Coordinates of C-alpha atoms in Angstrom, one line a residue:
Chain A
M1 CA -5.3 -16.7 -7.5
E2 CA -4.6 -16.0 -11.5
N3 CA -1.4 -14.4 -11.5
I4 CA 1.4 -15.4 -8.9
S5 CA 5.2 -13.8 -10.0
I6 CA 8.3 -13.8 -8.2
N7 CA 11.7 -12.7 -9.0
V8 CA 14.9 -12.4 -7.4
H9 CA 17.7 -10.9 -9.5
E10 CA 20.7 -8.5 -9.8
A11 CA 19.3 -6.3 -12.2
D12 CA 17.0 -2.9 -11.9
F13 CA 13.2 -3.2 -12.3
D14 CA 10.8 -0.9 -13.8
V15 CA 7.6 -0.3 -11.5
A16 CA 5.0 0.3 -14.4
G17 CA 6.1 -2.7 -16.3
L18 CA 5.7 -4.8 -13.3
Q19 CA 2.0 -3.3 -12.6
R20 CA 1.2 -4.2 -16.1
G21 CA 2.5 -7.5 -15.5
L22 CA 0.7 -8.0 -12.4
L23 CA -3.0 -6.9 -14.2
S24 CA -2.1 -8.8 -17.6
G25 CA -4.8 -11.3 -18.2
L26 CA -7.1 -10.1 -15.3
S27 CA -10.7 -9.0 -16.4
E28 CA -12.1 -8.1 -13.1
E29 CA -9.2 -5.6 -11.2
G30 CA -10.4 -2.8 -9.2
A31 CA -7.3 -2.3 -6.8
V32 CA -3.4 -2.4 -7.0
A33 CA -1.6 -1.7 -3.9
T34 CA 2.2 -1.9 -4.5
F35 CA 4.9 -1.2 -2.0
T36 CA 8.7 -0.1 -3.4
G37 CA 11.8 -0.2 -0.9
Y38 CA 15.1 1.6 -1.5
V39 CA 18.4 1.5 -0.3
R40 CA 18.8 3.9 2.6
R41 CA 21.7 6.7 2.6
A42 CA 22.2 6.1 6.2
N43 CA 21.3 3.7 8.7
D44 CA 21.7 4.7 12.5
D45 CA 23.8 7.3 11.5
R46 CA 26.4 5.3 9.3
Q47 CA 27.0 6.3 5.6
V48 CA 26.3 3.6 3.9
S49 CA 28.3 3.7 0.2
T50 CA 27.2 -0.2 -1.1
L51 CA 24.8 -2.6 0.2
E52 CA 25.2 -6.4 -0.6
L53 CA 22.6 -8.4 -0.6
E54 CA 23.2 -12.5 -0.3
H55 CA 20.3 -14.7 -0.9
Y56 CA 19.7 -18.5 -0.3
P57 CA 19.0 -19.4 -3.8
G58 CA 15.9 -21.7 -4.2
M59 CA 14.7 -21.5 -0.8
T60 CA 14.2 -17.6 -1.2
E61 CA 11.7 -18.3 -4.0
Q62 CA 10.0 -20.9 -2.1
S63 CA 9.5 -18.9 1.0
I64 CA 8.0 -16.0 -0.9
K65 CA 5.4 -18.3 -3.0
T66 CA 4.6 -19.9 0.7
I67 CA 3.8 -16.1 1.9
I68 CA 1.8 -15.3 -1.1
D69 CA -0.3 -18.5 -0.7
E70 CA -0.5 -17.6 2.5
A71 CA -1.7 -13.8 1.9
A72 CA -3.9 -15.4 -0.6
D73 CA -5.4 -17.6 1.8
R74 CA -6.8 -14.7 3.7
W75 CA -7.7 -12.0 1.6
P76 CA -9.6 -12.3 -2.0
L77 CA -6.4 -11.7 -4.5
L78 CA -6.4 -11.6 -8.3
A79 CA -2.7 -11.3 -8.6
A80 CA 0.6 -10.9 -6.3
S81 CA 4.3 -10.2 -7.6
V82 CA 7.5 -10.0 -5.9
V83 CA 10.8 -8.5 -6.9
H84 CA 13.7 -8.5 -4.7
R85 CA 17.2 -7.5 -6.1
V86 CA 20.4 -8.9 -5.1
G87 CA 24.5 -8.0 -5.5
R88 CA 25.9 -4.8 -5.0
L89 CA 23.6 -1.9 -4.5
S90 CA 23.8 1.9 -4.2
P91 CA 22.0 4.4 -1.7
G92 CA 19.0 5.3 -3.4
D93 CA 18.3 2.2 -5.6
Q94 CA 15.2 0.4 -5.7
I95 CA 15.5 -3.0 -3.9
V96 CA 12.4 -4.6 -3.5
W97 CA 8.8 -4.2 -5.0
V98 CA 5.6 -6.1 -3.9
G99 CA 2.4 -5.7 -6.1
V100 CA -1.0 -7.1 -5.4
A101 CA -4.1 -6.8 -7.3
S102 CA -7.6 -7.1 -6.0
T103 CA -11.2 -6.4 -6.6
H104 CA -11.3 -4.4 -3.4
R105 CA -8.8 -2.0 -2.1
E106 CA -9.0 -3.4 1.5
A107 CA -7.8 -6.7 0.5
A108 CA -4.8 -5.3 -1.8
F109 CA -3.7 -3.0 0.9
S110 CA -3.6 -5.7 3.8
A111 CA -2.0 -8.3 1.5
C112 CA 0.7 -6.0 0.3
E113 CA 1.7 -5.4 3.7
F114 CA 1.6 -8.6 4.7
I115 CA 3.4 -9.8 2.2
M116 CA 6.5 -7.0 3.2
D117 CA 6.1 -8.1 6.5
Y118 CA 6.6 -11.7 6.0
L119 CA 9.2 -11.1 3.4
K120 CA 11.3 -9.0 6.1
T121 CA 11.1 -12.0 8.5
R122 CA 10.8 -15.1 6.9
A123 CA 12.7 -14.7 3.3
P124 CA 16.3 -15.5 3.3
F125 CA 17.9 -12.3 2.3
W126 CA 21.0 -10.8 4.4
K127 CA 22.1 -7.3 3.6
K128 CA 25.6 -6.1 4.4
E129 CA 26.6 -2.3 4.5
L130 CA 29.9 -1.1 3.4
G131 CA 31.2 2.3 3.8
P132 CA 33.5 4.4 5.6
F133 CA 33.0 2.3 8.5
G134 CA 34.1 -0.8 7.0
E135 CA 31.6 -3.7 6.4
I136 CA 28.4 -4.7 8.9
W137 CA 26.0 -7.0 8.6
V138 CA 22.5 -5.9 9.3
S139 CA 21.0 -6.9 12.5
A140 CA 17.4 -8.1 12.3
R141 CA 15.0 -5.9 13.9
Q142 CA 12.6 -6.9 16.7
D143 CA 10.2 -4.2 15.3
D144 CA 10.0 -6.6 12.2
E145 CA 9.3 -9.3 13.9
S146 CA 6.7 -7.5 16.0
R147 CA 5.0 -6.1 12.8
A148 CA 4.9 -10.0 11.4
A149 CA 3.7 -11.3 14.6
R150 CA 0.7 -8.9 14.5
W151 CA -1.1 -10.8 11.4
Q152 CA -1.2 -13.7 13.6
D153 CA -3.0 -12.2 16.7
D154 CA -5.4 -10.7 13.7
S155 CA -5.8 -13.7 11.5
T156 CA -9.4 -12.9 10.2
P157 CA -8.9 -9.2 9.0
Chain B
M1 CA 25.1 -37.7 0.7
L2 CA 24.5 -34.6 2.6
K3 CA 24.8 -30.9 1.6
V4 CA 25.4 -28.4 4.0
L5 CA 25.4 -24.8 3.2
F6 CA 26.5 -21.3 5.5
F7 CA 25.2 -17.9 4.5
A8 CA 25.9 -14.4 5.3
R9 CA 27.7 -13.6 8.5
I10 CA 27.9 -17.3 9.5
R11 CA 29.5 -18.1 5.9
E12 CA 32.1 -15.2 6.5
E13 CA 32.9 -16.4 10.2
L14 CA 33.4 -20.2 9.5
A15 CA 35.4 -19.3 6.0
C16 CA 33.2 -21.6 4.3
S17 CA 30.2 -21.8 2.2
G18 CA 29.3 -25.2 2.1
L19 CA 30.5 -29.2 2.8
E20 CA 29.3 -31.9 1.0
L21 CA 29.1 -35.0 3.7
H22 CA 29.1 -38.7 2.9
W23 CA 25.9 -40.3 4.4
P24 CA 27.0 -42.2 7.5
D25 CA 24.7 -45.3 6.4
T26 CA 22.9 -45.1 10.0
R27 CA 20.3 -42.9 11.5
L28 CA 21.5 -39.3 11.6
D29 CA 19.5 -36.4 13.2
L30 CA 20.2 -32.3 12.8
Y31 CA 21.7 -31.9 16.3
T32 CA 24.1 -34.8 16.0
L33 CA 25.3 -33.6 12.6
Q34 CA 26.2 -30.2 14.0
E35 CA 27.8 -32.2 16.7
Q36 CA 30.1 -33.8 14.2
L37 CA 30.9 -30.8 12.5
C38 CA 31.7 -28.8 15.7
A39 CA 33.9 -31.9 16.9
E40 CA 35.9 -31.9 13.4
H41 CA 36.5 -28.5 13.1
G42 CA 37.2 -27.2 16.5
Q43 CA 35.8 -24.7 19.3
S44 CA 35.6 -21.8 16.6
W45 CA 32.7 -23.4 14.7
R46 CA 31.3 -24.9 18.0
D47 CA 31.0 -21.0 19.2
I48 CA 29.6 -20.2 16.0
L49 CA 27.0 -22.9 15.2
T50 CA 25.6 -22.9 18.8
Q51 CA 24.7 -19.2 18.6
D52 CA 21.5 -18.5 20.2
N53 CA 20.0 -16.9 17.1
M54 CA 21.0 -19.6 14.7
I55 CA 18.4 -20.7 12.0
R56 CA 18.8 -23.8 10.6
A57 CA 16.9 -25.3 7.6
V58 CA 16.3 -28.7 5.8
N59 CA 15.8 -28.9 2.2
Q60 CA 15.2 -25.6 2.4
K61 CA 12.4 -25.4 5.2
V62 CA 13.5 -23.7 8.5
V63 CA 13.3 -26.3 11.7
T64 CA 13.2 -25.0 15.2
D65 CA 13.9 -28.6 16.9
N66 CA 16.1 -31.3 16.0
C67 CA 14.7 -33.8 13.1
E68 CA 16.0 -36.7 11.3
L69 CA 18.1 -36.4 8.2
N70 CA 17.8 -38.7 5.0
D71 CA 20.4 -39.2 2.5
G72 CA 20.6 -36.6 -0.1
D73 CA 19.2 -33.9 2.4
E74 CA 20.3 -29.9 2.1
I75 CA 21.1 -28.5 5.6
A76 CA 21.6 -24.7 6.1
F77 CA 22.8 -22.7 8.7
F78 CA 22.3 -18.8 8.8
P79 CA 21.6 -15.8 10.6
P80 CA 18.4 -14.1 11.2
V81 CA 17.1 -12.7 7.7
T82 CA 17.3 -8.9 6.9
G83 CA 15.8 -8.6 3.5
G84 CA 12.9 -6.1 2.1
Chain C
M1 CA 6.4 17.4 4.2
E2 CA 9.0 17.8 1.4
N3 CA 6.8 17.0 -1.8
I4 CA 3.0 17.7 -2.3
S5 CA 1.2 16.8 -5.5
I6 CA -2.3 16.9 -6.5
N7 CA -3.5 16.6 -10.0
V8 CA -7.3 16.1 -11.4
H9 CA -7.5 15.9 -15.0
E10 CA -8.9 13.6 -17.9
A11 CA -5.8 12.3 -19.3
D12 CA -4.4 9.2 -18.3
F13 CA -1.3 8.8 -16.2
D14 CA 1.4 6.8 -16.0
V15 CA 2.7 5.4 -12.7
A16 CA 6.3 5.0 -13.0
G17 CA 6.6 8.7 -13.8
L18 CA 4.6 9.5 -10.8
Q19 CA 6.6 7.6 -8.8
R20 CA 9.6 9.1 -9.9
G21 CA 8.2 12.5 -9.1
L22 CA 6.8 11.7 -5.9
L23 CA 10.7 10.7 -5.2
S24 CA 12.5 13.9 -7.2
G25 CA 14.5 15.8 -4.6
L26 CA 14.3 13.5 -1.6
S27 CA 17.5 12.5 -0.2
E28 CA 16.0 9.9 2.4
E29 CA 13.4 7.9 1.3
G30 CA 13.2 4.2 2.5
A31 CA 9.6 2.9 1.1
V32 CA 7.1 4.0 -1.1
A33 CA 3.6 2.7 -0.8
T34 CA 1.4 3.2 -3.8
F35 CA -2.4 2.6 -4.6
T36 CA -3.9 2.4 -8.2
G37 CA -7.7 2.3 -8.7
Y38 CA -9.1 1.2 -11.8
V39 CA -12.9 1.4 -13.2
R40 CA -14.6 -2.0 -12.7
R41 CA -16.0 -3.8 -15.3
A42 CA -19.0 -4.7 -13.4
N43 CA -20.8 -3.5 -10.3
D44 CA -23.3 -5.1 -8.3
D45 CA -23.8 -7.5 -11.7
R46 CA -24.4 -4.2 -13.9
Q47 CA -22.0 -4.3 -17.1
V48 CA -20.7 -0.9 -17.4
S49 CA -19.7 0.3 -20.5
T50 CA -18.9 3.9 -19.6
L51 CA -18.2 5.9 -16.4
E52 CA -18.6 9.5 -16.2
L53 CA -16.7 11.3 -13.3
E54 CA -17.6 14.6 -12.2
H55 CA -16.0 16.7 -9.6
Y56 CA -16.1 20.0 -7.9
P57 CA -13.1 22.0 -9.2
G58 CA -11.2 24.1 -6.5
M59 CA -13.0 22.1 -3.7
T60 CA -11.7 18.8 -4.9
E61 CA -7.9 20.1 -4.7
Q62 CA -8.4 21.6 -1.5
S63 CA -9.9 18.8 0.4
I64 CA -7.3 16.7 -1.0
K65 CA -4.9 18.7 0.2
T66 CA -6.6 18.6 3.6
I67 CA -6.5 14.9 3.6
I68 CA -2.7 14.9 2.7
D69 CA -2.1 17.5 5.6
E70 CA -3.9 15.3 8.1
A71 CA -1.6 12.2 6.9
A72 CA 1.2 14.3 7.4
D73 CA 0.3 15.2 10.9
R74 CA 0.0 11.5 12.0
W75 CA 3.0 9.9 10.3
P76 CA 6.2 10.9 9.6
L77 CA 6.2 11.5 5.5
L78 CA 8.6 12.5 2.9
A79 CA 6.3 13.3 -0.1
A80 CA 2.8 12.6 -1.1
S81 CA 1.0 12.7 -4.3
V82 CA -2.4 12.2 -5.6
V83 CA -3.7 11.9 -9.3
H84 CA -7.7 11.5 -9.8
R85 CA -9.1 11.7 -13.1
V86 CA -12.4 13.0 -14.3
G87 CA -14.6 13.0 -17.6
R88 CA -15.5 9.6 -19.6
L89 CA -13.7 6.3 -18.5
S90 CA -14.0 3.0 -19.7
P91 CA -13.9 -0.2 -17.6
G92 CA -10.3 -1.2 -16.7
D93 CA -8.9 2.6 -17.1
Q94 CA -6.8 3.8 -14.3
I95 CA -9.0 5.9 -12.3
V96 CA -6.9 7.2 -8.9
W97 CA -3.4 7.0 -8.0
V98 CA -2.1 7.9 -4.7
G99 CA 1.6 7.5 -3.6
V100 CA 3.3 8.0 -0.2
A101 CA 7.1 7.9 0.3
S102 CA 8.7 7.8 4.3
T103 CA 11.6 6.3 5.7
H104 CA 9.9 3.5 7.1
R105 CA 7.2 1.3 5.5
E106 CA 4.6 1.2 8.2
A107 CA 4.2 4.9 7.8
A108 CA 3.7 4.8 4.1
F109 CA 1.5 2.2 4.0
S110 CA -0.9 3.4 6.8
A111 CA -0.7 7.1 5.3
C112 CA -1.5 5.5 1.7
E113 CA -4.6 3.7 2.9
F114 CA -5.7 6.9 5.2
I115 CA -5.5 9.1 2.2
M116 CA -7.6 6.6 -0.1
D117 CA -10.2 5.9 2.7
Y118 CA -10.7 9.9 3.4
L119 CA -10.7 10.5 -0.6
K120 CA -13.3 7.9 -1.1
T121 CA -15.6 9.6 1.8
R122 CA -14.6 13.5 1.5
A123 CA -13.2 14.6 -1.6
P124 CA -16.1 15.7 -3.9
F125 CA -15.8 13.6 -6.8
W126 CA -19.3 11.7 -8.2
K127 CA -19.5 8.5 -10.5
K128 CA -22.1 7.9 -13.2
E129 CA -22.6 4.3 -14.7
L130 CA -23.6 4.2 -18.2
G131 CA -24.5 0.6 -19.6
P132 CA -27.3 -1.1 -21.3
F133 CA -29.6 -0.6 -18.0
G134 CA -29.1 3.2 -18.6
E135 CA -27.6 5.5 -16.5
I136 CA -26.9 5.4 -12.6
W137 CA -25.5 7.6 -10.5
V138 CA -23.3 5.2 -8.2
S139 CA -24.4 5.5 -4.4
A140 CA -22.0 6.1 -1.7
R141 CA -20.9 2.8 0.1
Q142 CA -21.6 2.6 4.2
D143 CA -18.5 0.3 4.1
D144 CA -16.3 3.2 2.6
E145 CA -17.8 5.6 5.6
S146 CA -16.9 2.9 7.9
R147 CA -13.3 2.7 6.7
A148 CA -12.6 6.3 7.2
A149 CA -14.2 6.4 10.7
R150 CA -11.9 3.7 12.0
W151 CA -8.9 6.2 11.4
Q152 CA -10.7 8.1 14.1
D153 CA -10.6 5.3 16.8
D154 CA -7.1 4.7 16.3
S155 CA -5.4 8.3 15.6
T156 CA -2.1 7.0 17.3
P157 CA -1.1 4.1 14.7
Chain D
M1 CA -23.5 38.3 -5.0
L2 CA -23.7 34.5 -3.9
K3 CA -22.9 31.8 -6.0
V4 CA -24.7 28.8 -5.5
L5 CA -23.5 25.2 -7.0
F6 CA -25.3 22.1 -7.9
F7 CA -23.5 18.8 -8.7
A8 CA -23.8 15.5 -9.9
R9 CA -27.3 13.6 -9.3
I10 CA -28.8 17.1 -7.7
R11 CA -27.6 18.9 -10.7
E12 CA -29.5 16.7 -13.0
E13 CA -32.6 16.6 -10.7
L14 CA -32.7 20.3 -10.7
A15 CA -31.4 20.7 -14.2
C16 CA -29.7 23.2 -12.9
S17 CA -25.9 23.6 -12.5
G18 CA -25.8 26.8 -10.4
L19 CA -27.1 30.5 -9.8
E20 CA -25.9 33.9 -9.0
L21 CA -28.0 35.7 -6.7
H22 CA -27.8 39.3 -5.5
W23 CA -26.8 39.7 -2.3
P24 CA -29.7 40.9 -0.4
D25 CA -28.0 43.4 1.9
T26 CA -29.2 42.0 5.2
R27 CA -28.2 39.0 7.3
L28 CA -28.7 35.9 5.6
D29 CA -28.2 32.2 6.6
L30 CA -27.7 28.7 4.6
Y31 CA -31.0 27.7 5.7
T32 CA -32.8 30.9 4.8
L33 CA -31.2 31.1 1.5
Q34 CA -32.2 27.2 1.0
E35 CA -35.7 28.2 1.9
Q36 CA -35.8 31.3 -0.5
L37 CA -34.7 28.9 -3.2
C38 CA -37.5 26.1 -2.5
A39 CA -40.3 29.2 -2.3
E40 CA -38.9 30.5 -5.3
H41 CA -38.5 27.3 -7.4
G42 CA -41.3 24.9 -6.6
Q43 CA -42.0 21.7 -4.9
S44 CA -39.7 19.7 -6.6
W45 CA -36.7 21.9 -5.6
R46 CA -37.9 21.7 -2.0
D47 CA -38.2 18.1 -2.4
I48 CA -35.0 17.4 -3.6
L49 CA -32.9 20.4 -1.6
T50 CA -34.3 18.5 1.7
Q51 CA -33.2 15.2 1.0
D52 CA -32.0 13.4 4.2
N53 CA -28.2 12.9 2.8
M54 CA -28.0 16.5 0.9
I55 CA -24.5 17.6 1.5
R56 CA -23.8 21.3 1.7
A57 CA -20.4 23.3 1.4
V58 CA -20.1 27.2 2.0
N59 CA -16.8 28.5 0.3
Q60 CA -15.7 24.8 -0.5
K61 CA -15.8 23.8 3.0
V62 CA -18.7 20.9 3.7
V63 CA -21.1 22.7 6.9
T64 CA -23.2 20.1 8.7
D65 CA -25.3 22.9 10.5
N66 CA -26.9 26.3 9.5
C67 CA -24.2 29.3 9.1
E68 CA -24.1 32.9 8.3
L69 CA -23.4 33.8 4.8
N70 CA -21.5 36.8 3.7
D71 CA -21.4 38.7 0.4
G72 CA -19.0 36.6 -2.3
D73 CA -19.9 33.4 -0.7
E74 CA -19.9 30.4 -2.9
I75 CA -22.7 27.7 -1.6
A76 CA -22.9 24.4 -3.2
F77 CA -25.6 21.3 -2.5
F78 CA -24.4 17.9 -3.8
P79 CA -25.0 14.0 -3.1
P80 CA -22.4 11.8 -1.1
V81 CA -19.3 11.7 -2.6
T82 CA -18.1 8.8 -4.8
G83 CA -14.7 9.2 -6.1
G84 CA -11.6 7.4 -5.6

């Protein structure tokens, strides 16, 4: 793959700049699929006022690299970029961006969804919600595990 | 030397983000290290570190079984991840 | 669905502005999936210097609206936006953008891919490639029909 | 009145982007209209308008069979779409 970019930081990000970066230097892109995740205003009916995001520096970047490499083994990709914020975030804030470029849309869509599913279940990030209810560490969703597992049953998309 | 790290809920429950331990100059595996930590820090640590869904990583790679450790290794304990 | 936006025009577009527009007024977004299509530099080994895009004014917008409505029947969507350029384009130019917002990523990904698959096979746009080889009207790809048809076998995702 | 439109390759092959026809004050269906266009404009139009993969739309909705037309209808002929 020509371009791989992985960034974990506190600052907000600009999706247009990230998409330009994804394409920079490519000569044959046809398709870009992206995903942006936002901090929810409520979770299971809890009103969230602040989200704290913790990560495991070093391992986080490594695990994202491994996820992208696995996606590139499965689909013909030209570029992939992941940005994940950490620290204190507010409802409505951007939290994660995944962008994938390919010559064809099916590869771009599948790889983008694959990377998100694995990011949710393999990359060492942890969310804590703060609000009128106090503080709660967010629990892992069984549904996220199921979504990641389905790629194993379906390894030749 | 061994570096032991705790993250997120585990870090808060132990009130400890990490420890540095001398290499014991003998063979050491992950489960033995965990048992030593529990023995040294009491029942509260044992309750936490033996939780069913605990994830353990050695040198930033998740391990699902016991494994040999080496001088200089970085060992981490953390709960299931919830990013994205 | 709270926001639907459909635009067919000659001018280029800005993905960040489109994504902001998609979210404007929403109070509970969690996930945005987008797709951007670009003019390929070569197609079947033909070097393309210019792409001309023709459409059927009126029917184009109607058919995109129908596609979005069908997506909204299948998945819980908050907003969907489609921009498609017409006129003369150059290799590397942006040609189409689809953005979908939902509270959950599975709905956003699926609906975005569904809309693209149907756009390719149902919306009245036609591409003509110009280059050293002369002029060629692009042929419909059987593969695009197959991709659109698979949503019919799988109507409860 | 009837409005008949041609797009893309069909428009170029016919060298015609559209026609306006008087409503015939009688019943008229899509296939009869097509036959009238072919009869009036000669074999080249017949060859083109009867191509296997021709798509026909009435009032901006694709129709796959014959259908009744009404005064004021907009009829379009075009090749398979290739946008996106």
